[in-house]
XYZ file of C-alpha atoms in Angstrom:
437
model
C 25.306 -92.573 17.061
C 25.111 -96.175 15.608
C 28.602 -97.235 14.377
C 28.964 -100.403 12.056
C 32.455 -101.680 10.884
C 36.050 -99.948 11.531
C 33.608 -96.824 13.589
C 32.308 -99.723 15.778
C 35.552 -101.367 16.587
C 36.697 -97.752 16.861
C 33.970 -96.872 19.951
C 34.357 -100.066 21.802
C 37.082 -98.409 24.572
C 35.916 -100.704 27.411
C 36.388 -104.219 27.747
C 34.329 -107.197 25.888
C 30.658 -105.814 25.367
C 30.835 -102.397 27.333
C 31.135 -99.374 24.835
C 33.302 -97.141 27.547
C 35.269 -98.405 31.061
C 32.722 -96.479 32.855
C 29.700 -98.546 31.890
C 31.728 -101.875 32.664
C 32.253 -100.503 36.333
C 28.743 -98.882 36.619
C 27.440 -102.323 35.725
C 29.977 -104.294 38.260
C 29.045 -101.953 41.088
C 25.067 -102.415 40.395
C 25.998 -106.040 39.913
C 27.697 -106.180 43.455
C 24.995 -104.367 44.925
C 22.492 -106.859 43.402
C 24.595 -109.648 44.898
C 24.760 -108.719 48.351
C 20.971 -107.976 48.578
C 20.117 -111.281 47.363
C 22.735 -113.228 49.746
C 21.496 -110.963 52.424
C 17.653 -112.221 51.431
C 18.747 -115.677 50.833
C 19.524 -116.266 54.558
C 15.443 -115.893 55.828
C 14.765 -118.200 52.333
C 17.101 -120.684 53.122
C 15.460 -120.670 56.925
C 11.949 -120.939 55.303
C 13.151 -123.693 52.687
C 14.960 -125.666 55.494
C 18.505 -125.794 54.014
C 21.506 -124.086 54.737
C 22.251 -120.594 55.291
C 24.728 -120.897 53.690
C 23.550 -122.366 50.404
C 21.273 -119.489 50.355
C 23.996 -117.098 50.514
C 25.893 -118.499 47.963
C 22.388 -119.276 45.552
C 21.733 -115.243 46.857
C 25.255 -113.872 45.516
C 25.010 -115.856 42.111
C 21.136 -114.937 41.198
C 22.255 -111.251 42.036
C 25.640 -111.285 39.649
C 23.184 -112.021 36.700
C 22.957 -108.250 36.732
C 26.103 -108.120 35.233
C 25.396 -109.268 32.192
C 22.131 -107.087 31.910
C 23.435 -104.751 28.705
C 24.479 -107.883 26.805
C 21.255 -110.350 27.580
C 18.568 -107.910 29.253
C 16.175 -111.272 28.943
C 18.289 -113.431 30.859
C 18.526 -110.586 33.315
C 14.353 -110.540 33.892
C 13.815 -114.297 33.537
C 16.420 -114.760 36.504
C 14.656 -111.837 38.258
C 11.125 -113.618 37.517
C 12.250 -116.915 38.786
C 13.619 -115.854 42.141
C 11.047 -114.024 42.808
C 8.900 -116.759 44.897
C 11.897 -116.554 47.314
C 11.394 -112.480 48.051
C 15.165 -111.226 46.596
C 16.855 -109.795 43.555
C 14.469 -106.748 43.820
C 17.316 -104.320 42.483
C 17.945 -106.746 39.413
C 14.174 -106.741 38.485
C 13.623 -103.093 38.809
C 17.078 -102.580 37.055
C 16.460 -105.633 34.438
C 13.001 -104.249 33.384
C 14.388 -100.654 32.942
C 17.659 -102.546 30.610
C 14.674 -104.382 28.546
C 12.545 -101.349 27.805
C 14.986 -99.467 26.675
C 16.914 -101.683 24.301
C 16.623 -102.294 20.642
C 14.124 -105.347 21.436
C 10.479 -105.885 19.792
C 7.896 -104.589 21.708
C 6.065 -107.885 22.112
C 9.208 -109.200 23.794
C 9.202 -106.486 26.325
C 5.222 -106.875 27.029
C 5.332 -109.960 27.671
C 8.369 -110.188 29.881
C 6.826 -107.068 31.710
C 3.188 -108.831 32.079
C 5.521 -112.184 33.497
C 7.396 -109.994 36.057
C 3.518 -108.093 36.816
C 1.912 -111.034 37.646
C 4.689 -113.155 39.320
C 5.046 -110.054 42.002
C 1.589 -109.868 42.257
C 0.974 -113.417 42.971
C 3.964 -113.553 45.321
C 3.042 -110.480 47.249
C -0.891 -111.728 47.413
C 0.829 -115.243 49.354
C 2.774 -113.307 51.241
C 0.622 -110.720 52.745
C -2.548 -113.400 53.167
C 0.303 -115.017 54.803
C 0.848 -112.461 57.520
C -3.068 -111.814 58.044
C -3.197 -115.219 58.693
C -0.679 -115.149 61.641
C -1.973 -111.978 62.862
C 1.088 -109.992 62.171
C -1.551 -107.438 60.320
C -5.352 -106.830 61.238
C -6.497 -105.132 58.187
C -9.357 -106.091 56.260
C -9.558 -108.928 53.425
C -9.755 -105.644 50.892
C -5.990 -105.271 51.893
C -4.549 -108.635 50.109
C -5.422 -107.568 46.577
C -4.787 -103.580 46.941
C -1.445 -104.410 48.624
C -0.490 -107.540 45.894
C -1.494 -104.920 42.513
C -0.105 -102.258 44.078
C 3.463 -103.760 44.789
C 3.482 -105.097 41.507
C 2.503 -102.243 39.809
C 5.030 -100.304 41.735
C 8.162 -102.655 41.042
C 7.052 -103.037 37.017
C 5.370 -99.906 35.765
C 7.930 -97.214 36.858
C 11.183 -99.155 35.341
C 9.211 -100.050 32.376
C 8.086 -96.311 31.506
C 10.964 -95.293 32.021
C 13.046 -97.735 29.733
C 10.313 -97.060 27.005
C 11.128 -92.981 27.126
C 14.731 -93.200 27.287
C 15.083 -95.792 24.698
C 13.056 -93.562 22.447
C 15.362 -90.477 23.367
C 18.120 -92.233 22.772
C 16.943 -93.696 19.026
C 15.873 -90.247 18.498
C 19.195 -88.646 19.099
C 20.904 -91.620 17.079
C 18.340 -90.654 14.245
C 19.066 -86.955 14.659
C 22.635 -87.740 15.038
C 22.731 -89.945 12.037
C 20.846 -87.044 9.887
C 23.671 -84.609 10.590
C 26.245 -86.568 9.593
C 24.256 -87.473 6.355
C 23.939 -83.462 5.825
C 27.030 -82.769 6.831
C 28.295 -85.302 4.080
C 25.770 -84.084 1.825
C 27.170 -80.309 2.096
C 30.822 -81.755 1.984
C 30.196 -83.010 -1.620
C 27.787 -79.686 -2.640
C 31.025 -77.843 -1.776
C 33.039 -80.108 -3.610
C 30.492 -79.647 -6.797
C 30.434 -76.015 -6.555
C 34.289 -75.977 -6.050
C 34.337 -78.032 -9.358
C 32.091 -76.039 -10.599
C 33.671 -72.484 -9.739
C 36.675 -74.288 -11.164
C 34.907 -75.113 -14.667
C 33.551 -71.433 -14.587
C 36.608 -69.631 -13.880
C 38.281 -71.765 -16.825
C 35.558 -70.736 -19.074
C 35.559 -66.863 -18.013
C 39.102 -67.228 -18.839
C 38.854 -69.014 -22.016
C 36.159 -66.456 -23.005
C 38.333 -63.064 -21.839
C 41.037 -64.590 -24.119
C 39.326 -64.842 -27.004
C 37.721 -60.931 -26.606
C 41.461 -59.862 -25.884
C 42.428 -61.790 -29.157
C 39.910 -60.770 -31.126
C 39.967 -56.838 -29.891
C 43.899 -57.031 -30.467
C 44.695 -59.419 -32.694
C 42.415 -57.130 -35.792
C 43.293 -53.636 -34.678
C 46.950 -53.954 -34.200
C 47.507 -56.296 -37.365
C 45.787 -53.278 -39.560
C 47.960 -50.772 -37.461
C 51.024 -53.147 -38.716
C 50.301 -53.055 -42.125
C 49.437 -49.305 -42.028
C 52.247 -48.706 -40.450
C 53.997 -51.136 -42.860
C 53.024 -49.005 -45.809
C 53.909 -46.238 -44.131
C 57.250 -46.591 -43.979
C 57.086 -47.457 -47.908
C 55.542 -44.251 -48.889
C 56.880 -42.024 -46.300
C 59.657 -40.155 -49.075
C 57.257 -41.226 -51.851
C 54.267 -39.636 -51.395
C 53.842 -37.286 -48.049
C 50.281 -37.014 -48.232
C 49.476 -40.886 -48.201
C 51.723 -41.407 -45.232
C 49.833 -38.791 -43.564
C 46.761 -40.667 -44.257
C 48.172 -44.108 -43.283
C 49.604 -42.259 -40.021
C 46.135 -40.817 -38.786
C 44.356 -44.383 -39.552
C 47.342 -46.209 -37.286
C 46.284 -43.335 -34.760
C 42.529 -43.623 -35.000
C 42.839 -47.805 -34.927
C 45.307 -47.460 -31.801
C 42.622 -45.196 -29.820
C 39.694 -47.606 -30.541
C 41.873 -50.785 -29.735
C 42.577 -48.947 -26.299
C 38.902 -47.595 -25.368
C 37.961 -51.743 -26.190
C 40.393 -52.546 -23.644
C 39.518 -49.912 -21.158
C 36.105 -51.393 -21.585
C 37.083 -55.021 -20.653
C 39.598 -54.381 -18.080
C 36.737 -51.659 -16.595
C 34.325 -55.136 -16.595
C 37.394 -57.557 -14.929
C 38.071 -54.558 -12.456
C 34.458 -54.430 -11.308
C 34.230 -58.839 -11.219
C 37.116 -58.593 -8.823
C 35.689 -56.198 -6.501
C 32.562 -58.165 -6.233
C 34.798 -61.801 -5.445
C 36.325 -59.630 -3.249
C 33.162 -58.316 -1.546
C 31.590 -62.138 -1.450
C 34.337 -63.534 -0.002
C 33.814 -61.500 3.276
C 29.855 -61.874 3.206
C 28.098 -64.605 4.194
C 26.286 -67.266 1.831
C 22.823 -65.203 1.272
C 24.813 -62.432 0.407
C 26.888 -64.249 -2.197
C 23.563 -65.490 -3.639
C 21.903 -61.963 -3.680
C 25.527 -60.738 -4.922
C 25.792 -63.250 -7.784
C 21.762 -63.127 -8.990
C 22.692 -59.220 -9.151
C 25.742 -59.998 -11.365
C 23.530 -62.514 -13.508
C 21.231 -59.489 -13.806
C 23.673 -56.969 -14.763
C 25.381 -59.470 -17.478
C 21.752 -60.028 -18.340
C 21.150 -56.174 -18.711
C 24.007 -55.784 -20.368
C 23.764 -58.202 -23.337
C 20.346 -57.256 -23.786
C 20.979 -53.730 -24.302
C 23.145 -54.593 -27.616
C 26.650 -53.229 -26.805
C 29.304 -54.761 -28.791
C 29.800 -54.715 -32.067
C 26.994 -55.799 -34.757
C 26.359 -56.840 -38.135
C 25.642 -52.767 -39.012
C 29.385 -52.342 -38.361
C 30.995 -54.417 -41.600
C 31.104 -51.588 -43.925
C 32.979 -50.224 -41.374
C 35.174 -53.409 -40.564
C 35.704 -53.617 -44.530
C 36.328 -50.248 -44.789
C 39.388 -50.982 -42.398
C 40.938 -53.432 -44.741
C 40.282 -51.866 -47.681
C 42.106 -48.987 -46.292
C 44.876 -50.691 -45.622
C 45.474 -52.083 -49.146
C 43.187 -55.269 -49.090
C 40.231 -55.918 -52.004
C 37.189 -56.996 -50.371
C 33.860 -57.703 -51.873
C 30.656 -57.981 -49.833
C 27.569 -59.473 -51.089
C 24.155 -59.718 -48.700
C 21.468 -62.381 -49.820
C 18.258 -61.941 -48.281
C 16.172 -59.598 -46.401
C 18.274 -57.788 -43.521
C 16.998 -57.967 -39.795
C 18.192 -57.378 -36.576
C 18.920 -60.635 -34.762
C 20.014 -60.816 -31.066
C 23.124 -59.045 -29.707
C 25.032 -62.711 -29.151
C 24.590 -63.927 -32.472
C 25.462 -60.290 -33.880
C 28.248 -59.926 -32.089
C 29.691 -63.673 -32.533
C 28.750 -63.178 -36.459
C 30.877 -59.932 -36.803
C 33.617 -61.650 -34.763
C 33.800 -64.075 -37.533
C 34.374 -61.948 -40.595
C 36.613 -59.725 -38.377
C 38.902 -62.598 -37.636
C 38.752 -64.277 -41.023
C 39.889 -60.810 -42.304
C 42.523 -60.319 -39.947
C 43.976 -63.831 -40.806
C 44.262 -62.847 -44.504
C 46.567 -59.571 -43.505
C 48.689 -62.008 -41.375
C 48.963 -64.700 -43.647
C 47.875 -63.296 -47.466
C 48.551 -60.062 -47.543
C 46.978 -58.370 -50.528
C 44.898 -61.129 -51.950
C 41.361 -60.452 -52.886
C 38.754 -61.445 -50.057
C 35.281 -62.190 -50.699
C 32.945 -61.480 -47.691
C 29.459 -62.772 -48.300
C 26.512 -62.288 -45.609
C 23.054 -64.298 -46.026
C 19.977 -64.290 -43.902
C 17.722 -67.239 -44.019
C 14.472 -68.096 -42.563
C 15.943 -69.472 -39.197
C 19.667 -68.780 -39.472
C 22.157 -66.491 -40.672
C 25.428 -67.444 -42.333
C 28.419 -65.905 -43.470
C 31.207 -66.694 -45.503
C 35.167 -64.830 -46.181
C 37.137 -66.447 -48.614
C 40.417 -64.796 -50.112
C 42.241 -66.126 -53.146
C 45.965 -66.735 -53.481
C 48.157 -63.780 -52.732
C 49.506 -62.158 -55.398
C 53.202 -62.597 -53.945
C 53.863 -65.687 -51.735
C 56.284 -63.652 -49.632
C 53.830 -61.045 -49.034
C 52.407 -62.992 -46.480
C 55.041 -62.496 -44.112
C 56.620 -58.867 -45.651
C 54.597 -56.711 -42.478
C 55.727 -59.462 -39.822
C 52.652 -60.118 -38.354
C 53.289 -62.843 -35.707
C 50.419 -65.639 -35.686
C 49.437 -67.762 -32.175
C 47.012 -70.021 -33.921
C 43.897 -69.303 -31.548
C 42.016 -67.318 -34.186
C 40.114 -70.397 -35.713
C 40.016 -71.933 -32.350
C 38.357 -68.981 -31.197
C 36.036 -68.645 -34.257
C 34.797 -72.201 -33.471
C 34.051 -71.815 -30.094
C 31.963 -68.675 -30.490
C 29.594 -70.224 -33.035
C 29.241 -73.672 -31.228
C 28.693 -71.900 -28.155
C 25.351 -70.965 -30.089
C 24.425 -74.318 -31.664
C 25.948 -73.271 -34.683
C 28.301 -74.850 -37.133
C 31.928 -73.740 -38.216
C 34.043 -74.585 -41.266
C 37.353 -73.643 -42.639
C 40.409 -74.522 -44.595
C 42.247 -74.331 -48.123
C 39.792 -74.057 -51.299
C 41.341 -75.960 -54.231
C 42.655 -72.339 -55.878
C 44.914 -72.062 -53.086
C 43.096 -69.619 -51.153
C 41.349 -70.004 -47.318
C 37.695 -70.296 -46.578
C 35.874 -69.926 -43.848
C 32.300 -70.566 -43.088
C 29.775 -70.559 -40.115
C 25.968 -70.873 -39.842
C 23.867 -69.762 -36.417
C 20.849 -70.360 -35.601
C 18.202 -67.112 -35.611
C 16.821 -68.325 -32.852
C-alpha cells in the first residue's frame, strides 16, 4: 500500500531508504555475494589486463558492492553492470539489477533502453570470447555456434529477470491499487455508517416529536372535556341529578374513547419495538427488507383512511357543545374527500383549537369555519372573549404550551400556512390553509 506523509514515516522501520530491516539485511547479503563474485572474477581480469591481482580484487569488491543500492538507484546498478560486462564479472549484479529495474515504477522506455543495452553488451562480449576460444582451439564446434552462443547467453541473462520484474511490478501495483480501493471503500462505508446513524437519530427525534404530538392531540382534548364535565358534574350534582347523570355518562364515554386511542397508539409503538429488536440481530439485507415491509405497512395504514377525518367534525363539535360551549359551525364550498393525512391534520387543528378554548376561554362563544376551495382547504376557529375573566381557570386545566406548536408542525409539514393570535375584540383566532393535493 502506498503511503504518504505521516503514514509513510511510520512505514519506514528500516535504516536509510529500506522500508523494513529484513530488506536491508537481504540487500546486504546480495551485495556481499556479488562483491565476492566480482572479486573472484577480478583475478583473471587483472591477469588478462596485465595489472596486479590486488587491483582486480579491489575493483571487483567495489563494483559488486553497488548492488547494495539497488532499491534506491536501480538505474545506477544496471549501468555499472553493463560497464563491467567486458571484464566478464558481475553476472549476479546484472541479473538482480535488471529484475529490480523492471519491478520499479519507472517509465517503460527507460527499462527497455537499459535492457537493450545489457542485451547488446552481453551478446557482444559473449561473441568475442567464444570466437577467441575457438581460435585458440579450446572449442572445436562450427562457426554457427558463435552467434548462437552469443544470442542464447544474452537472452538467458536479460529476458528472464526483465520479464519476472515486469510481472512482479505489475502484481505489486495491482495489490497496491486493491489496497487503496479497499481503504477508500472502508472510509466510504464509515462515512455512510456515520450518515446513517445521523439520519437514524434525526428519524428517532422526528418520530418522538410526532408521537408526542399525537399523544397531546389524543389526550389533551378528551381529558380537557372530561375535566370540564367533571367540574359541571360537581356543580349540579345536588341541584339537578338528571344532568349530573348525563355528565357522568359523558365523562365515562370520553374516558373510554381516550383509552381506546391510547391503546391503539401503544400497540403501534410496541409493534415498532419488535421490528427494531428483530432488525438488531438480523443481517443488513434482512434489515433492508424489514424496513421496506414496515414502510409498506405504514403506506397501507395511511391509505386505509384510519384516524379522524372531516366527517367527524359534527361529533367533535357536539362533544364541546355538551360541555357547555356555544359552537357555531359553517361550511363553505362543495364538500369532498381529501387524502387521509390532510383530513387528519384539518381535524386535529380544529380539535386542538377547541381544546384551547376549553382551557383558556371557558364559556366563550366559538365560531368554526371550514372552506373547501379548488386547490386547498381552509379552516378557522375563533372564540369571543370569555364571559367572566376568572372562568378560564375555573376548571383547573393546565397548559403545556405545545398545542399551537404541534398544529403548526402538522400544517407546515403538508406545505400549508398556519397563523394564530389574539383578535382585536379580545378573543383568539387559529387559521390554517392546507393544499388539497
